[in-house]
Amino acid sequence: MNNIDFEADDDLFNLDDIDSLFGEGYGLLGLRHHDDVLAADLTGFGFGDNGGGDGDAGTARRSSNTNATNNDDGSPKLVVSKPNGTRIYRSSRAGETVGIKLLNQNIDHQQAGENLSQMNFNLSLNELLEHEETISKLLPPEVNKRQVIEVGFFNGTPALYFKWENGITCEEWLDKVRSQQQTQSTQQEAKLTVRLRAAVSIAKTLTQFHQSRVVYNSLSLDNIVLTPFEGNYLATFIDLSDAVICSDEQTFDDRKGVDLMNLGIVLNQLFRTDGGGEDATFANAGRREGGGELTSSSRRVSTNSGGDVPSNIGNLRKRGKQLTPGDGLPLYLRAMVSTLIGAGGQENASQMRYESANAVFEDLSVMATQATNSSDRRNNFFKQIEVDHEVVLHSRLKFPKDFFYGRQVQMSMLMHQLQSATMLGDQPLMALIAGYPGTGKSTLVNQIKKPLADKNGFLIEGKFDKMSARPDEVLASALDSFFANISVFEAGENAYMSMRWRISDIGPGVSCLYDSIPSLEKFMDVGTVVDRPERRMMADDLLDQRLKYMYCKLISAISCRSQPLVLVLDDLQWADKMTLSVIRMLMTDPDIHHFLLLGCYRENEVNESHMLSTNLNDIREQGINVMTIKVGAIERESANALISDTMCLPPNLCRPLSNAVHRKTGGVIMFILRLLASLNEEGLIWYSINLRQWMFDLQKIERKEMSEDVVKHMTEHMSRLPVQIQLGLKLCACLGPTFEAMILEKARKNADIGDDFLSSCVEDGYLLTEGGSSYKWSHDQVQQAAYELIPLQKREKIHLLIGSRLLLGLPSSEMDRFIFHVADNMNKGANLLDNLEQKHEVAELNLRAGEKLLQHQSYHSAVKYLMAGISLLGDNSWEVNYHLSLRLYDAASEALYVVADYSTLAALAEKPLRYAQCFEDKLITYSNLVRAMSSSGKTDECINTCVSVLSELGEPIPTTINQQIYFEEVAKVQEALIGRSRQDLLSLPVMTDINKLTAMRFLNHMLLVTYASNPALNPIVVFRMVRLTVAYGVCNIAAIAFSCYGAWLASGLNEDYGAAFTMGRVASDLMTKMGSVEMLPRVHAVVYGMINIYKEPWQASLCKHSEAFDAGLHNGDMEYAFSNIAFYHTLALFGCGSNLLESNQSLHKHIQRGLQYKQEGMVKTMTVLKQMTYDLMGIKKNAYDNHFGGLNEDTVIELTLQKKLTAYTRMMYQKIKYVKYMCGDMDAAAKHYDLKEELYANCAGQATIGRTALVLIASFIDGLIGLYFARKHRDDEAKWTSVAETSIALVSKWAKSCSWNFANKLSLLEAEYFFLKDDERAYSCYKASIKQAREHKFNHEEGLAHEKLATYLLHKNRHDEALQHFQNAKKCYAIWHATFLVQRVDKAIAVLSPLCGGSR
């Protein structure tokens, strides 16, 4: 047909029908913006109603006007005339275009043989046509084939009538495509993409034939008509004369091979972009013996009567490179074509084959789908024309980078969490990815990198390692790497500076992170060395708490709406206690937003008792939802896709291999990769240079026996590597999860591991390079497999050898940098040391490593090294190496205290306390020991030990306190302070006496313990601290001493508020002078919680408590931080009348923060306050539910009584009494007054230092309750009158000290007292209380005074005035947000209003 002149106005090339099928700009493959594809595929193609569609195979002569349906005289139009005499007419019949096929009765059978099989030559012409009719009607309607109408006669000749098929033959289409693409220089990708859809449609139609057990037998380009349909093609097979109906599956299986081979030939022709060379080769190869050159219709294979493929096709494989099928095609297509045609001889015969046309259709569909998606990773595999030189030279598989297969459900869950964190971000989110080793947990996590980058987010990654001795450095290392690598270019200048500003807002406390995160200091561009004196003065336990807090603040500063943050921590099953604690704090931090934490762990190594499970349960108990994503083995199809991409083979061709691999590996992705690599190295998977594709020996692979354990399998594989490589792997395994090339050089010394060892290990996938000379293992199981190469009995020896080489080979300037490599290896080989001097040398290495970790605040890791060092000392170390022993024990006791391993600390303390040469050398151990006793609840032991130490220091403390001793101590301290003004105390010199400084520290240890468990001894401790300060000078602890002394002065025993206030100012000023920032939370708690409440407006103390709370968090003093915030809320609610709704919200936030830092005592205190806000707002909620296991308030009180939590019970009584009084339930208020008094009477030895604002408010409310019941004139009138008079006396005294806080309270008590006495002065006192409360901003007490005045006026029958004051009370309560009180007063207003003249 190439000789036909195509007219532009010919309907054969009319594009009107095309435009109706394909919208404007919509290419054949559904690709917008691919103009070259569209032009190549559509321009000039007459896919209209044309005469070129449905003709039989063979070179044909066409009429010059094939558009006409009939001749001018109305007779059918001849459109095709073939050399064999077959003619095709086109005519109109009943309004439809039909075709008429005629066979020449006189044609020589041999000449017509290209269309008629040997069997069919024996049939009559009529039978031949009827056979074609039978085939057509047997095939289901949905099959794209020539639709035969009937067999009849045309001009007396047997004729086949069929529906005319629109479209053009595939041969015509291909010629036009080639011509168009050559003129437009279309890219190779576009050329293949255009043809893929046609190939898919051809394979689909052949599949339809085969599904009906019909073998087509004559598949060729000119027997296929292509018609565009909905962005795809329909491929119709037109000549059915050679088709064979198979009676059973066996017959069909025997005969289908010819169709598959012809399909390969068609695909080879279809995808060749040059249009020459190979096509002609196959045409020549398809000659029949004795025949001339065949036309294009001969480029197929027909079977003989037995269904066998002619032998001359097999010879195509023996005629040189020119005959190689698939030349120039992508590897994927080349493998498909060569397999279908049968190229490769015995090399391919037992390896790969297509069992069905449907398999070819599936593989082409995969390629077509991926090829249309330019962003799809797999698209690159389909474009690949040749493998690289390295693959050909070494026949080495190269696995896809960043491969990811299957996991759609898991990926959806992960993306949901990411979307929630980035878009909503109202709270931290957490997802755990759990699975067995090597299942691809980390690979799943890697899939979020691109979507996170698209959202301008940041990713921080850390990984724990089983063989690492320093897990508590993982988080710091991850953050250090993040800040080291972030740049203005990467983050953008605005984002970069914005992050720096947010981190700066944390305050100077962030500098405590600089030791463990050096790159953070560079990122902040500090410029000068930051002096951190507060670190040296802080206790180590405070440093640990501060470090955790600062991690939370840093994460909070990094993440924001415009820059969400994802923190990935891998292998959490090996995480340390400190990091897990930080994770818990991060997830419960109310200030962290737009943050997602992803944790991976091995579920087979984590049970319910595992430390990770315990921490996760703690997180869940605090109401945090933790999503768990299970990752198991990948499915067979996913494994097949991986292998298909790796080997550039169509999926169905490598399915036998992937099934075998999946079965042997259980679908564990890492196992799959390692097995493929080992099969490749063993020659069972190889690259065929002849076929230019990957091959495999399935039978040998199936027979191969292998371990089910991936580590064991990798070890077996590594054991077959060259000896030099094995030695290098062993050395690297001993160096840990990461190492530098220089360390490996020192470790190997003169051993031969090959010049290119590291690069080859990277290439083989054992190691990953981290840039420069740093390396890490690609997976911890790879490292474990390499380590298993070392026989168990030789491991200690090789570790000792490596450690010794490093110790001797590293210059002293580098030793600190690589101290952990040295110490780790020496420790693992230490059992082989028999020389005490060598052991002590290794012990000193451990001391250096431990001290370095203490400096970096990695306390858990420090414990491991320090305890390892101690284990090497020997029994007589205190004699032969005293200083080393002392340093190790002192450092270890500090680290053990911080990590709360009190039992080990107690056992460890025995030796230094026994063998230390002087008392001074015991002090560090004593200090850590008494703190451990205090923290573990051993208060008596703690006090006794402190008393013993103080006695040794020349400061004996009496342990049994009677009245005489008490007053003697009072007299001594008062004598020490006589004549000393505030300025005199501030001018005291700095304490320099070491013994007295030490005594102050131990007195400070006793201070809190005695306050809680020995109240009588507590003031004695305070007095001694004050006397030592006056006598020997000030230190940072002196501020605490003066503040506690001030609280004692203000207590009920003294009530010297002026002197107390002076001492409070001394404490605050002294703290500032000494720069004792770590003391601020403690000093403020006492000064503003117990002293200044008698002298300064309560509102002024709120900001001081808030300041102390922040300082405590920054300094790590969590106990006093939350004591201050509890003081804040108590004072705000009871004293200042802060808005209840805002207080409720603030309490919720601080309760969450308290849970974050495990401050359970203060959490329970704030829970009581939160319940108070619910009660006054009239909200029926149980605040105790989350923190007391669902108990109600009454049950909680019973619980506190059983556990003898006196202070907590007392607070609950005070709160209930206050609420009941304010809500008008006077009987309940009186009941809880009695309960509180009974509790006081039953609790002997109450603390004599300090009263809080709650006690003062409680006394005020006691007076109001007493006056209410005294007015009832019942039998208990005298009792209640006495209660009222006592309250009035106390409040009167307080009012003289601070009118602001107490004047309105005293006026209200006096008004109620005058009401009791029926004294007219009551009215003026009520009015004074209202005025004072309003002026002093006590809105809640203004409302109470209005209500009490209204009650008084009702008693006087002054209804109109009473109504007005009830309305004023309602307004005040509404401002307070006390909805319950508003509703109660509303009821009174409703009753009173009708009694008033015109009042509402």
Short mmCIF file of N, CA and C in Angstrom, two decimals, residues 955-1046:
data_model
loop_
_atom_site.label_atom_id
_atom_site.label_comp_id
_atom_site.label_asym_id
_atom_site.label_seq_id
_atom_site.Cartn_x
_atom_site.Cartn_y
_atom_site.Cartn_z
N GLU A 955 29.80 20.33 112.66
CA GLU A 955 28.48 20.96 112.81
C GLU A 955 27.48 19.93 113.29
N PRO A 956 27.58 19.52 114.54
CA PRO A 956 26.64 18.51 115.06
C PRO A 956 25.22 19.07 115.13
N ILE A 957 24.27 18.22 114.77
CA ILE A 957 22.86 18.60 114.77
C ILE A 957 22.13 17.68 115.74
N PRO A 958 21.36 18.25 116.67
CA PRO A 958 20.59 17.38 117.58
C PRO A 958 19.50 16.64 116.80
N THR A 959 19.31 15.39 117.11
CA THR A 959 18.31 14.59 116.37
C THR A 959 16.99 14.48 117.12
N THR A 960 17.02 14.65 118.43
CA THR A 960 15.79 14.63 119.23
C THR A 960 15.52 16.05 119.69
N ILE A 961 14.43 16.60 119.21
CA ILE A 961 14.12 18.01 119.47
C ILE A 961 13.03 18.10 120.52
N ASN A 962 13.37 18.74 121.63
CA ASN A 962 12.35 19.06 122.65
C ASN A 962 12.24 20.57 122.75
N GLN A 963 11.38 21.03 123.65
CA GLN A 963 11.11 22.47 123.74
C GLN A 963 12.37 23.23 124.14
N GLN A 964 13.14 22.65 125.04
CA GLN A 964 14.34 23.34 125.50
C GLN A 964 15.34 23.50 124.36
N ILE A 965 15.59 22.43 123.64
CA ILE A 965 16.54 22.49 122.52
C ILE A 965 16.05 23.47 121.47
N TYR A 966 14.73 23.42 121.21
CA TYR A 966 14.16 24.31 120.20
C TYR A 966 14.43 25.77 120.54
N PHE A 967 14.13 26.17 121.77
CA PHE A 967 14.29 27.57 122.14
C PHE A 967 15.76 27.96 122.27
N GLU A 968 16.61 27.00 122.60
CA GLU A 968 18.03 27.28 122.61
C GLU A 968 18.53 27.61 121.20
N GLU A 969 18.07 26.84 120.21
CA GLU A 969 18.45 27.09 118.83
C GLU A 969 17.90 28.41 118.32
N VAL A 970 16.65 28.73 118.76
CA VAL A 970 16.07 30.02 118.38
C VAL A 970 16.91 31.16 118.93
N ALA A 971 17.31 31.02 120.19
CA ALA A 971 18.10 32.07 120.82
C ALA A 971 19.44 32.25 120.11
N LYS A 972 20.05 31.16 119.68
CA LYS A 972 21.35 31.23 119.01
C LYS A 972 21.24 31.97 117.67
N VAL A 973 20.22 31.67 116.92
CA VAL A 973 20.10 32.33 115.62
C VAL A 973 19.73 33.79 115.77
N GLN A 974 18.88 34.08 116.75
CA GLN A 974 18.51 35.48 116.98
C GLN A 974 19.71 36.29 117.44
N GLU A 975 20.54 35.65 118.25
CA GLU A 975 21.75 36.32 118.71
C GLU A 975 22.70 36.60 117.56
N ALA A 976 22.79 35.66 116.63
CA ALA A 976 23.67 35.84 115.47
C ALA A 976 23.22 36.99 114.59
N LEU A 977 21.91 37.28 114.61
CA LEU A 977 21.36 38.29 113.72
C LEU A 977 21.15 39.64 114.40
N ILE A 978 21.38 39.71 115.68
CA ILE A 978 21.15 40.97 116.40
C ILE A 978 22.02 42.07 115.80
N GLY A 979 21.37 43.18 115.52
CA GLY A 979 22.09 44.35 115.04
C GLY A 979 22.49 44.28 113.57
N ARG A 980 22.13 43.25 112.87
CA ARG A 980 22.51 43.12 111.45
C ARG A 980 21.35 43.55 110.56
N SER A 981 21.60 44.60 109.81
CA SER A 981 20.58 45.10 108.90
C SER A 981 20.59 44.28 107.61
N ARG A 982 19.59 44.59 106.79
CA ARG A 982 19.53 43.93 105.48
C ARG A 982 20.82 44.17 104.70
N GLN A 983 21.32 45.37 104.73
CA GLN A 983 22.54 45.68 104.00
C GLN A 983 23.74 44.96 104.58
N ASP A 984 23.74 44.82 105.91
CA ASP A 984 24.85 44.09 106.55
C ASP A 984 24.89 42.65 106.06
N LEU A 985 23.75 42.05 105.97
CA LEU A 985 23.69 40.65 105.53
C LEU A 985 24.13 40.51 104.08
N LEU A 986 23.74 41.48 103.27
CA LEU A 986 24.12 41.42 101.84
C LEU A 986 25.62 41.71 101.66
N SER A 987 26.22 42.34 102.66
CA SER A 987 27.65 42.68 102.55
C SER A 987 28.55 41.61 103.14
N LEU A 988 27.98 40.50 103.56
CA LEU A 988 28.80 39.44 104.12
C LEU A 988 29.77 38.92 103.06
N PRO A 989 30.94 38.51 103.47
CA PRO A 989 31.92 37.98 102.50
C PRO A 989 31.45 36.63 101.94
N VAL A 990 32.13 36.21 100.89
CA VAL A 990 31.83 34.91 100.29
C VAL A 990 32.45 33.81 101.12
N MET A 991 31.70 32.78 101.38
CA MET A 991 32.18 31.66 102.17
C MET A 991 33.29 30.93 101.41
N THR A 992 34.42 30.72 102.09
CA THR A 992 35.55 30.04 101.46
C THR A 992 35.96 28.77 102.19
N ASP A 993 35.53 28.61 103.42
CA ASP A 993 35.89 27.43 104.20
C ASP A 993 35.26 26.19 103.55
N ILE A 994 36.09 25.28 103.10
CA ILE A 994 35.60 24.10 102.38
C ILE A 994 34.67 23.27 103.26
N ASN A 995 35.03 23.10 104.51
CA ASN A 995 34.20 22.30 105.39
C ASN A 995 32.82 22.94 105.59
N LYS A 996 32.79 24.27 105.72
CA LYS A 996 31.51 24.94 105.94
C LYS A 996 30.66 24.94 104.66
N LEU A 997 31.33 25.08 103.54
CA LEU A 997 30.60 24.98 102.26
C LEU A 997 29.97 23.58 102.12
N THR A 998 30.76 22.57 102.50
CA THR A 998 30.24 21.21 102.43
C THR A 998 29.10 21.03 103.42
N ALA A 999 29.23 21.62 104.60
CA ALA A 999 28.16 21.52 105.59
C ALA A 999 26.88 22.17 105.08
N MET A 1000 27.02 23.30 104.40
CA MET A 1000 25.84 23.95 103.82
C MET A 1000 25.14 23.05 102.80
N ARG A 1001 25.94 22.32 102.03
CA ARG A 1001 25.34 21.42 101.03
C ARG A 1001 24.55 20.30 101.72
N PHE A 1002 25.11 19.74 102.77
CA PHE A 1002 24.41 18.65 103.44
C PHE A 1002 23.20 19.15 104.23
N LEU A 1003 23.29 20.35 104.79
CA LEU A 1003 22.11 20.95 105.42
C LEU A 1003 21.00 21.18 104.40
N ASN A 1004 21.42 21.59 103.22
CA ASN A 1004 20.44 21.79 102.14
C ASN A 1004 19.78 20.46 101.75
N HIS A 1005 20.57 19.36 101.74
CA HIS A 1005 19.99 18.04 101.48
C HIS A 1005 18.92 17.71 102.51
N MET A 1006 19.16 18.12 103.76
CA MET A 1006 18.22 17.80 104.84
C MET A 1006 16.96 18.65 104.80
N LEU A 1007 17.05 19.81 104.20
CA LEU A 1007 15.99 20.81 104.31
C LEU A 1007 14.63 20.28 103.88
N LEU A 1008 14.55 19.77 102.65
CA LEU A 1008 13.28 19.30 102.12
C LEU A 1008 12.83 18.01 102.80
N VAL A 1009 13.81 17.15 103.13
CA VAL A 1009 13.48 15.87 103.77
C VAL A 1009 12.85 16.11 105.15
N THR A 1010 13.44 17.00 105.91
CA THR A 1010 12.90 17.26 107.26
C THR A 1010 11.56 17.99 107.19
N TYR A 1011 11.36 18.84 106.20
CA TYR A 1011 10.07 19.55 106.06
C TYR A 1011 8.94 18.54 105.89
N ALA A 1012 9.23 17.45 105.15
CA ALA A 1012 8.18 16.47 104.86
C ALA A 1012 8.04 15.41 105.95
N SER A 1013 9.18 15.01 106.57
CA SER A 1013 9.11 13.84 107.44
C SER A 1013 9.49 14.11 108.90
N ASN A 1014 10.13 15.22 109.19
CA ASN A 1014 10.54 15.53 110.57
C ASN A 1014 10.40 17.04 110.80
N PRO A 1015 9.17 17.53 110.87
CA PRO A 1015 8.93 18.98 110.96
C PRO A 1015 9.62 19.65 112.14
N ALA A 1016 9.77 18.92 113.23
CA ALA A 1016 10.41 19.54 114.40
C ALA A 1016 11.88 19.85 114.13
N LEU A 1017 12.53 19.01 113.32
CA LEU A 1017 13.95 19.21 113.02
C LEU A 1017 14.16 20.27 111.95
N ASN A 1018 13.13 20.53 111.13
CA ASN A 1018 13.28 21.42 109.99
C ASN A 1018 13.76 22.82 110.37
N PRO A 1019 13.13 23.49 111.34
CA PRO A 1019 13.63 24.85 111.68
C PRO A 1019 15.05 24.83 112.26
N ILE A 1020 15.44 23.73 112.93
CA ILE A 1020 16.79 23.64 113.47
C ILE A 1020 17.80 23.67 112.33
N VAL A 1021 17.47 22.97 111.23
CA VAL A 1021 18.34 22.97 110.05
C VAL A 1021 18.44 24.36 109.47
N VAL A 1022 17.29 25.05 109.39
CA VAL A 1022 17.29 26.42 108.85
C VAL A 1022 18.13 27.34 109.73
N PHE A 1023 17.95 27.25 111.04
CA PHE A 1023 18.71 28.11 111.94
C PHE A 1023 20.21 27.90 111.76
N ARG A 1024 20.62 26.62 111.61
CA ARG A 1024 22.06 26.34 111.48
C ARG A 1024 22.60 26.93 110.18
N MET A 1025 21.85 26.86 109.12
CA MET A 1025 22.29 27.41 107.84
C MET A 1025 22.47 28.92 107.94
N VAL A 1026 21.54 29.59 108.65
CA VAL A 1026 21.64 31.04 108.80
C VAL A 1026 22.87 31.39 109.65
N ARG A 1027 23.09 30.67 110.72
CA ARG A 1027 24.23 30.95 111.59
C ARG A 1027 25.56 30.74 110.86
N LEU A 1028 25.66 29.66 110.06
CA LEU A 1028 26.88 29.43 109.30
C LEU A 1028 27.13 30.55 108.30
N THR A 1029 26.06 31.04 107.70
CA THR A 1029 26.21 32.12 106.73
C THR A 1029 26.70 33.40 107.39
N VAL A 1030 26.11 33.72 108.53
CA VAL A 1030 26.52 34.94 109.24
C VAL A 1030 27.96 34.82 109.71
N ALA A 1031 28.35 33.61 110.13
CA ALA A 1031 29.68 33.42 110.71
C ALA A 1031 30.78 33.26 109.67
N TYR A 1032 30.46 32.59 108.54
CA TYR A 1032 31.53 32.24 107.60
C TYR A 1032 31.36 32.84 106.19
N GLY A 1033 30.26 33.52 105.96
CA GLY A 1033 30.07 34.16 104.66
C GLY A 1033 28.97 33.48 103.84
N VAL A 1034 28.68 34.12 102.73
CA VAL A 1034 27.54 33.67 101.90
C VAL A 1034 28.01 32.72 100.80
N CYS A 1035 27.09 31.88 100.39
CA CYS A 1035 27.25 31.02 99.21
C CYS A 1035 25.90 30.95 98.52
N ASN A 1036 25.82 30.22 97.43
CA ASN A 1036 24.55 30.21 96.69
C ASN A 1036 23.41 29.62 97.50
N ILE A 1037 23.74 28.72 98.44
CA ILE A 1037 22.69 28.09 99.24
C ILE A 1037 22.14 29.03 100.30
N ALA A 1038 22.90 30.08 100.62
CA ALA A 1038 22.49 31.00 101.67
C ALA A 1038 21.15 31.66 101.37
N ALA A 1039 20.85 31.87 100.11
CA ALA A 1039 19.57 32.48 99.74
C ALA A 1039 18.40 31.62 100.20
N ILE A 1040 18.55 30.29 100.08
CA ILE A 1040 17.52 29.38 100.56
C ILE A 1040 17.39 29.50 102.07
N ALA A 1041 18.51 29.58 102.73
CA ALA A 1041 18.49 29.66 104.20
C ALA A 1041 17.72 30.88 104.69
N PHE A 1042 18.00 32.04 104.11
CA PHE A 1042 17.33 33.26 104.56
C PHE A 1042 15.84 33.25 104.20
N SER A 1043 15.49 32.69 103.04
CA SER A 1043 14.07 32.65 102.67
C SER A 1043 13.29 31.73 103.61
N CYS A 1044 13.88 30.58 103.97
CA CYS A 1044 13.20 29.68 104.90
C CYS A 1044 13.10 30.29 106.31
N TYR A 1045 14.13 31.02 106.70
CA TYR A 1045 14.07 31.70 107.99
C TYR A 1045 12.97 32.76 107.97
N GLY A 1046 12.83 33.45 106.87
CA GLY A 1046 11.74 34.42 106.75
C GLY A 1046 10.38 33.76 106.85
#
